[in-house]
Structures are given as C-alpha cells and as structure tokens.
Coordinates of C-alpha atoms in Angstrom, one line a residue:
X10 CA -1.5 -35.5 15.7
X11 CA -4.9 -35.0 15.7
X12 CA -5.1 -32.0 17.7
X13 CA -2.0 -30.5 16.2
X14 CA -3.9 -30.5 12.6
X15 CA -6.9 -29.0 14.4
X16 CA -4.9 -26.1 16.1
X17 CA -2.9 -25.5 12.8
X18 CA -6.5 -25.2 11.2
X19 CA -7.4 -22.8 14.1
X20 CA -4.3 -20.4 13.8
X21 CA -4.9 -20.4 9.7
X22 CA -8.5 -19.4 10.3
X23 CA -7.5 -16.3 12.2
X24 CA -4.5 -15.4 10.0
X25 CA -6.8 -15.0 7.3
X26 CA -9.4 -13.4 9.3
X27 CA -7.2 -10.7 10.1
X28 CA -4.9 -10.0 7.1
X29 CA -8.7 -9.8 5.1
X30 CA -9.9 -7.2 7.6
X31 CA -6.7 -5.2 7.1
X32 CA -5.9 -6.5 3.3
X33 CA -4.9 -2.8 1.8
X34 CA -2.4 -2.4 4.5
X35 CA -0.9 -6.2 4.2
X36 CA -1.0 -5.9 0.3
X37 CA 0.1 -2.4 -0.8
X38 CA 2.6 -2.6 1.8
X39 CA 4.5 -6.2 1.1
X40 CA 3.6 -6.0 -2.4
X41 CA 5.0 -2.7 -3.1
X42 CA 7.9 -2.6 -0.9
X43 CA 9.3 -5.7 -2.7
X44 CA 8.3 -4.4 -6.2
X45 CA 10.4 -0.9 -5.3
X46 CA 13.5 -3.0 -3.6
X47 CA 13.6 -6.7 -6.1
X48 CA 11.8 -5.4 -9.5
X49 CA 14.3 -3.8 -11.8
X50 CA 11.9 -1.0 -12.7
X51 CA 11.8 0.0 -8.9
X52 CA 15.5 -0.3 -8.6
X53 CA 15.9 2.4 -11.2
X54 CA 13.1 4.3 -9.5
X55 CA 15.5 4.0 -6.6
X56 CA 18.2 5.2 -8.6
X57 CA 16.4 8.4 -9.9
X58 CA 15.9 10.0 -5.9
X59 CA 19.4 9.6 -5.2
X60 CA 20.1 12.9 -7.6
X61 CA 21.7 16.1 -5.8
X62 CA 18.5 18.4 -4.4
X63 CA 15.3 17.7 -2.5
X64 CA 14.4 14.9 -4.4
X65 CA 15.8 12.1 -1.6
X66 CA 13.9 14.2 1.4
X67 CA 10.7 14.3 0.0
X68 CA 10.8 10.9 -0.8
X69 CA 12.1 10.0 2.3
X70 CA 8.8 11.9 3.6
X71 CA 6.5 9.9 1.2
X72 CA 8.1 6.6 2.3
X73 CA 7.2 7.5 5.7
X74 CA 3.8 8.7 5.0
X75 CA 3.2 5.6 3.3
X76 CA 4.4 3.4 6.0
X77 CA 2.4 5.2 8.8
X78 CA -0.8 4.7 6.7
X79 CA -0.3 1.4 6.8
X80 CA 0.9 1.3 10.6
X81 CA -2.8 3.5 11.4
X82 CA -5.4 1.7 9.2
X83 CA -4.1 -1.6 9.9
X84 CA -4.1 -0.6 13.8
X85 CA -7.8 1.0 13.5
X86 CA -9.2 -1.8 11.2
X87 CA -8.1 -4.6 13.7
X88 CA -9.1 -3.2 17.2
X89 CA -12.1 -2.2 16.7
X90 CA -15.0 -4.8 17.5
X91 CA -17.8 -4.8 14.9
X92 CA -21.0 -6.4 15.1
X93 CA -21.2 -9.9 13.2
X94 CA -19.1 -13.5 14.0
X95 CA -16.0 -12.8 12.1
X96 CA -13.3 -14.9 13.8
X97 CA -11.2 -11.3 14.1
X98 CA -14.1 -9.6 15.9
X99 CA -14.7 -12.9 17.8
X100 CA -11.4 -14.7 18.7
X101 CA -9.2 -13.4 21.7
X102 CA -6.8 -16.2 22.0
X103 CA -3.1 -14.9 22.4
X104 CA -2.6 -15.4 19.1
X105 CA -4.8 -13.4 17.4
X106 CA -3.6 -10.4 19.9
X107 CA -0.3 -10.6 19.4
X108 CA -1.2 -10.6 15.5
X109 CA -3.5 -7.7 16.4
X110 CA -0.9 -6.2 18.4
X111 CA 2.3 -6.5 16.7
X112 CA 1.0 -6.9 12.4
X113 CA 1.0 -2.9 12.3
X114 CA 3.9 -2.1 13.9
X115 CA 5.6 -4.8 11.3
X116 CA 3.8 -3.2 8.3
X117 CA 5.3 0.2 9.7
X118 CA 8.5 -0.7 9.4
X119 CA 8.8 -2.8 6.5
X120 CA 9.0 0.2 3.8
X121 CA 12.1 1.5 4.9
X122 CA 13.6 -1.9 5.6
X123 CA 13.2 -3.5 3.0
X124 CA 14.4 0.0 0.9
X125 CA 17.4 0.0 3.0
X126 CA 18.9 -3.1 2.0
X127 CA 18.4 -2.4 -1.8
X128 CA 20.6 0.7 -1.0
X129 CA 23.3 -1.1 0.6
X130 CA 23.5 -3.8 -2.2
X131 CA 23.1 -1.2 -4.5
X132 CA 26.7 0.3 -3.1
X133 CA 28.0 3.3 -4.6
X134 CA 27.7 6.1 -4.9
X135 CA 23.8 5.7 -3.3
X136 CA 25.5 3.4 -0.7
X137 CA 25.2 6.8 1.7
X138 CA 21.3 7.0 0.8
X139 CA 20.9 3.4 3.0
X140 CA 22.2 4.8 6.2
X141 CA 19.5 7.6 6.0
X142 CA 17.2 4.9 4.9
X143 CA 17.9 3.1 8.3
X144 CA 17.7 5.8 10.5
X145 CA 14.3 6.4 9.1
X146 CA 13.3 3.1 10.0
X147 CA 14.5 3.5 13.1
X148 CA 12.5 6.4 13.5
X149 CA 9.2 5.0 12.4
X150 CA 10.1 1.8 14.7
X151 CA 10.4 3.8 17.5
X152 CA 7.4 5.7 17.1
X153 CA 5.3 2.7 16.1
X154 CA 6.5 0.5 19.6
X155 CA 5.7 3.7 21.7
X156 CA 2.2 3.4 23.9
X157 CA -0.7 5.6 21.6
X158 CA -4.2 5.7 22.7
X159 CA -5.4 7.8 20.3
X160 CA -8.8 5.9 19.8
X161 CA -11.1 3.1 21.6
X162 CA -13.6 4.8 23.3
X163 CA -15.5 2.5 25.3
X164 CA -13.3 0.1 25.8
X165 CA -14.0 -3.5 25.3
X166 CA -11.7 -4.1 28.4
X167 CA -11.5 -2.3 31.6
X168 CA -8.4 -0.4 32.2
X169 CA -5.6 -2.1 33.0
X170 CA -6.3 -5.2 31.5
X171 CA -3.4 -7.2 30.3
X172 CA -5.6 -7.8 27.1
X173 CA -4.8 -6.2 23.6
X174 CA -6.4 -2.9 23.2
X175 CA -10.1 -2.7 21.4
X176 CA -12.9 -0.8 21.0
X177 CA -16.1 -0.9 20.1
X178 CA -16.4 3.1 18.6
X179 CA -13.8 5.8 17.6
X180 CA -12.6 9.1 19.6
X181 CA -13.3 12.0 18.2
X182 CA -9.6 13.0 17.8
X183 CA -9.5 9.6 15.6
X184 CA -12.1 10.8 13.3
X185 CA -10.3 14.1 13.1
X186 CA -6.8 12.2 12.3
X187 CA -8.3 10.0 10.0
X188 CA -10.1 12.8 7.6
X189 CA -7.1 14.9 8.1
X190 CA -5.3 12.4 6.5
X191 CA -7.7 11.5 3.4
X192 CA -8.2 15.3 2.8
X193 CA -4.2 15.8 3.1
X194 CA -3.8 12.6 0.2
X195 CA -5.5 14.8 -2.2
X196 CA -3.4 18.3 -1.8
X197 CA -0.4 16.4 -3.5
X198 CA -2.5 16.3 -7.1
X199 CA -4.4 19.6 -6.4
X200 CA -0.7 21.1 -6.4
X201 CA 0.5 18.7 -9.6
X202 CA -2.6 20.7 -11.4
X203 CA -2.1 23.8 -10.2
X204 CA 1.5 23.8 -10.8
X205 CA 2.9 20.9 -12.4
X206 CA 6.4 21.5 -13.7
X207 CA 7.4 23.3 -10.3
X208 CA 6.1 20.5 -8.5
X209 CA 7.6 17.5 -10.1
X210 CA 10.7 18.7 -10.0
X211 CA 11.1 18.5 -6.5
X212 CA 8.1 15.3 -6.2
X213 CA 9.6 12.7 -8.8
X214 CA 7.9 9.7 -9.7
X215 CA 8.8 7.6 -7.1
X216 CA 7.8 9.9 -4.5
X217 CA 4.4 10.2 -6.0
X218 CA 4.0 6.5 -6.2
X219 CA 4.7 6.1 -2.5
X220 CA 2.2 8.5 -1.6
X221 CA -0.3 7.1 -3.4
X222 CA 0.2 3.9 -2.2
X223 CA -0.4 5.4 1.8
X224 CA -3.5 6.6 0.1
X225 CA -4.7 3.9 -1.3
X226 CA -4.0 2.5 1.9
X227 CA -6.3 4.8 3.6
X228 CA -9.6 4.3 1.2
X229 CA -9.2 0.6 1.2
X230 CA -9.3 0.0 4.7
X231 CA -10.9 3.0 6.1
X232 CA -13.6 3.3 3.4
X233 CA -14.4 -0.1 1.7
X234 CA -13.7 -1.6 4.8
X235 CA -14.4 0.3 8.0
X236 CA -16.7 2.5 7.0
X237 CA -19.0 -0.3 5.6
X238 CA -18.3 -2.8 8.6
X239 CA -19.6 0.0 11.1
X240 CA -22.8 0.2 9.3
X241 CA -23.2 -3.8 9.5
X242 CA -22.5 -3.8 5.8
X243 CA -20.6 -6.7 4.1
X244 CA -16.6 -5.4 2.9
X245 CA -16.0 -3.6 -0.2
X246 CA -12.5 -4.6 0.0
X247 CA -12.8 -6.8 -2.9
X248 CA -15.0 -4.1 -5.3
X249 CA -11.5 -2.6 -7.2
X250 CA -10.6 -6.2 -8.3
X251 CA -14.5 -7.0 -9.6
X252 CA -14.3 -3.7 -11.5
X253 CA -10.9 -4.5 -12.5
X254 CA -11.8 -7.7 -14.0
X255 CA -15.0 -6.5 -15.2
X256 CA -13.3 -3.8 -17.4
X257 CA -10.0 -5.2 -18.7
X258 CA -11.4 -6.3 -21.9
X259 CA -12.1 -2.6 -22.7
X260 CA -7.9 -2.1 -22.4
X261 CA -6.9 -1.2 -25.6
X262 CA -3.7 -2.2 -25.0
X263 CA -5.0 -5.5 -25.4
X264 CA -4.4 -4.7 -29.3
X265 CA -0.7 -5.7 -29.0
X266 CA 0.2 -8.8 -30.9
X267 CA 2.9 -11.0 -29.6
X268 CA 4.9 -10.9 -32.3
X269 CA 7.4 -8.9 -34.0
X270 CA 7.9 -8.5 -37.8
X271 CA 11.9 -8.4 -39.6
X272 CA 12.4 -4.6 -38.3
X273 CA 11.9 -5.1 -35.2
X274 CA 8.1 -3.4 -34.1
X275 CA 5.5 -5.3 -33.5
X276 CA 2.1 -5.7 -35.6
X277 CA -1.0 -3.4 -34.4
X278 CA -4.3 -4.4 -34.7
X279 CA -5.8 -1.5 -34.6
X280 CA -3.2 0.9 -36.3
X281 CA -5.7 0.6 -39.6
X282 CA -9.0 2.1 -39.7
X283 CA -10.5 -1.3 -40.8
X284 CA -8.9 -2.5 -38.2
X285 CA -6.6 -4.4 -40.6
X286 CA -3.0 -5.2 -39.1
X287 CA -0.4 -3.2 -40.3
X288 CA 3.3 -2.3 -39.7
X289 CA 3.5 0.0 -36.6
X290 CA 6.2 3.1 -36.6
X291 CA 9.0 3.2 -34.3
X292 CA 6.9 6.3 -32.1
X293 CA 3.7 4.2 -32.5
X294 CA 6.0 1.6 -30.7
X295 CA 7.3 3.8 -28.0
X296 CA 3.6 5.1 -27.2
X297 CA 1.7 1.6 -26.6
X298 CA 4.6 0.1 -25.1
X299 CA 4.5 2.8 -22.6
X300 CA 1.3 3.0 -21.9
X301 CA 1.2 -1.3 -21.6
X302 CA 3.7 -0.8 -18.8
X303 CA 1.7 2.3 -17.2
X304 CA -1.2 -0.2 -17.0

C-alpha cells in the first residue's frame, strides 16, 4: 500500500510538472474547446459559421491553426532539456515520455473532436458540417502521429535510441517556423484595420476567436515560457493572471448592481455624475451588458 501511495505521488508530481511547462497549450486548448462545444454562447457561435459562403472554410482553417499551435508549442516546450531540477527536465521514466510523447498529439486533435460531436448532436441542417469536422480531425491526427524532426539539435540521446526525443537547443529551421508563426498571428488584425468590413465578412467571430486562441497559444508557451526558461529565467506563465488580478478592480463594469428595479433594467452606479444611482435606459442596458459579457 505503501509503495502504491508513493508511486501515485510520483506520477502526480510529473503530471504537474509537465502540464505547467506546457500550461497555454493544456488550458486554451481544453478550456476552449469545451466552452465552443458545451457553453450555449459557443453553440450559437457554432451556429453562425454554418451560413452559405466561406465562412465554414476559414473557420475550419482557424480551428486547425489553433489546434497545430497547440500540437507545436506543447511538443517544443516539453522536449527540450533546460537547465535547472524541474522534474520534466529531470525525470525519464516511461511515464513522463509517453506523456511527453503522446500530450501534443492529444491536444492536436481535441479541437476538432470535441467540435465534431456538437455538430452531430446539433443535427440538422448543420448535421453535414460534422462530417467535414471529422475529416479534419482526421487530417490533423494523421499529421500529428506522422515521424517530424524538425528540431533537437544535439540530441540528448544518440540516434536510434528507443528513448523519447529531446534536445537541449533548437534547429534553425525551428526558429524560422516558430517566428513565422508569431509574425503570421498578427497579419489577421493588420488586415481587420486595414480593411475591416471586407474582412469580417468572410472571418466571423468565431473564426477570429480560434485564431487568437492558437496565438495565444504561441506567446504563452513560446515567450513567457520558453524563451525565459532558455535564459535560466523563472516562467512567466503565470504574469497574465497577476496582472489580471492586479487590475480587475479598475473594471468598470464592476458598477453593475445585482438588482433590477419594476421595469426591468438594472440600477447604475455610475450613470449619475455624482455618482448617485439612478434608473438606467433600455440602450444604457444593452451597452454594459455587452460589454460585461465581452469581459
């Protein structure tokens, strides 16, 4: 019993190890994908790219771009070795490689999964969108268990080696693949500015969201978390939820009361230059309850 509590302990320690090193890719990617495919909001979201045009292709694209982000940083983040005694840079029991090993490939595939099934209980008339939905999980799946060395140079082991695949510095060609990518994640908003209404009617919302998130992706574990690690610096990974924390009280939308009066709108605190509370107007309604959602 004893050494069944003390192995439990063990495998616990380098689950957490290695879901921290990788925590953009594990969080954005469950999180998300069950917020788009269980939360009603991301249900209709759903609803909205199944319209006649390109609107289901691009977002197809986005969902994909998303999921490969996740695939790549999460692969990248956990083989390399970095200086320090972090049980992920550390361990090398056959658990931690097959979680090192196969955690990616699952992230990679779980978008279009987990949208897949929403689509088929969804039935008609977007019960045709979840056969496309598989095949593009089927697609990404295949592409994910196919052999890719496109970084690890030196290796940690010598060729051949039955062991997991890690590395101590990145390939050039990974460098070049990983700015690519962080320099492609801002064209999407430099063509929002430049032109706006063109581009959202093909990019709706929900495509836009799922980009983002495979950006995101990409700065949380390749910036606040890579890039510091490789200069023997402590993870950043945490710094959006400090600043997060540190500047909710400056939300405005905090001004809500919760409560409504006999017609129905709820009492502002802050509709009133004094500051006095006072009856808000149906639009005054419709503008902080949107933005209270939004944030």
């Amino acid at each position: 019993m004893l050494t069944f509590v003390r192995a439990s302990g063990e495998r616990l320690r380098e689950t957490g190890s290695i879901l921290w090193r990788c925590f953009y890719s594990v969080t954005l990617t469950i999180l998300c994908s069950i917020g788009l495919a269980f939360i009603p909001q991301g249900i209709e979201s759903l609803r909205l790219v199944s319209q006649p045009g390109w609107n289901f292709p691009v977002f197809a694209v986005s969902v994909a771009s998303w999921s490969l982000a996740a695939w790549y940083s999460a692969r990248l983040t956990l083989g390399r070795i970095f200086a320090g005694n972090a049980i992920v840079d550390c361990a090398d029991t056959p658990y931690v490689q097959w979680l090192r090993a196969w955690l990616p490939r699952l992230l990679g595939v779980l978008p279009p999964t987990l949208l897949t099934v929403r689509y088929q209980l969804l039935g008609e008339p977007v019960l045709a969108l979840a056969f496309a939905g598989a095949a593009l999980a089927l697609a990404i799946g295949a592409f994910v268990l196919a052999p890719h060395r496109w970084f690890g140079s030196p290796l940690s082991r010598l060729p051949g080696s039955e062991a997991s695949l890690r590395f101590v510095e990145l390939q050039k060609r990974t460098v070049i693949t990983v700015v690519t990518a962080i320099l492609l994640s801002f064209a999407l908003p430099l063509a929002i500015w430049w032109k706006p209404v063109e581009v959202t009617s093909v990019v709706t919302a929900p495509a836009l969201l799922c980009f983002a998130f495979g950006s995101w992706i990409l700065f949380g574990d390749l910036v606040l978390t890579y890039y510091f690690r490789h200069f023997k610096l402590p993870s950043m990974a945490a710094l959006p939820l400090l600043l997060f924390v540190l500047f909710s009280s400056w939300n405005d939308n905090l001004d809500i009361l919760p409560f409504v009066n006999g017609r129905g709108f709820p009492l502002l605190a802050s509709d009133a230059p004094d500051g006095s509370r006072t009856e808000s107007s149906p639009a005054s309604y419709s503008i902080r309850r949107i933005s209270l959602d939004l944030a």
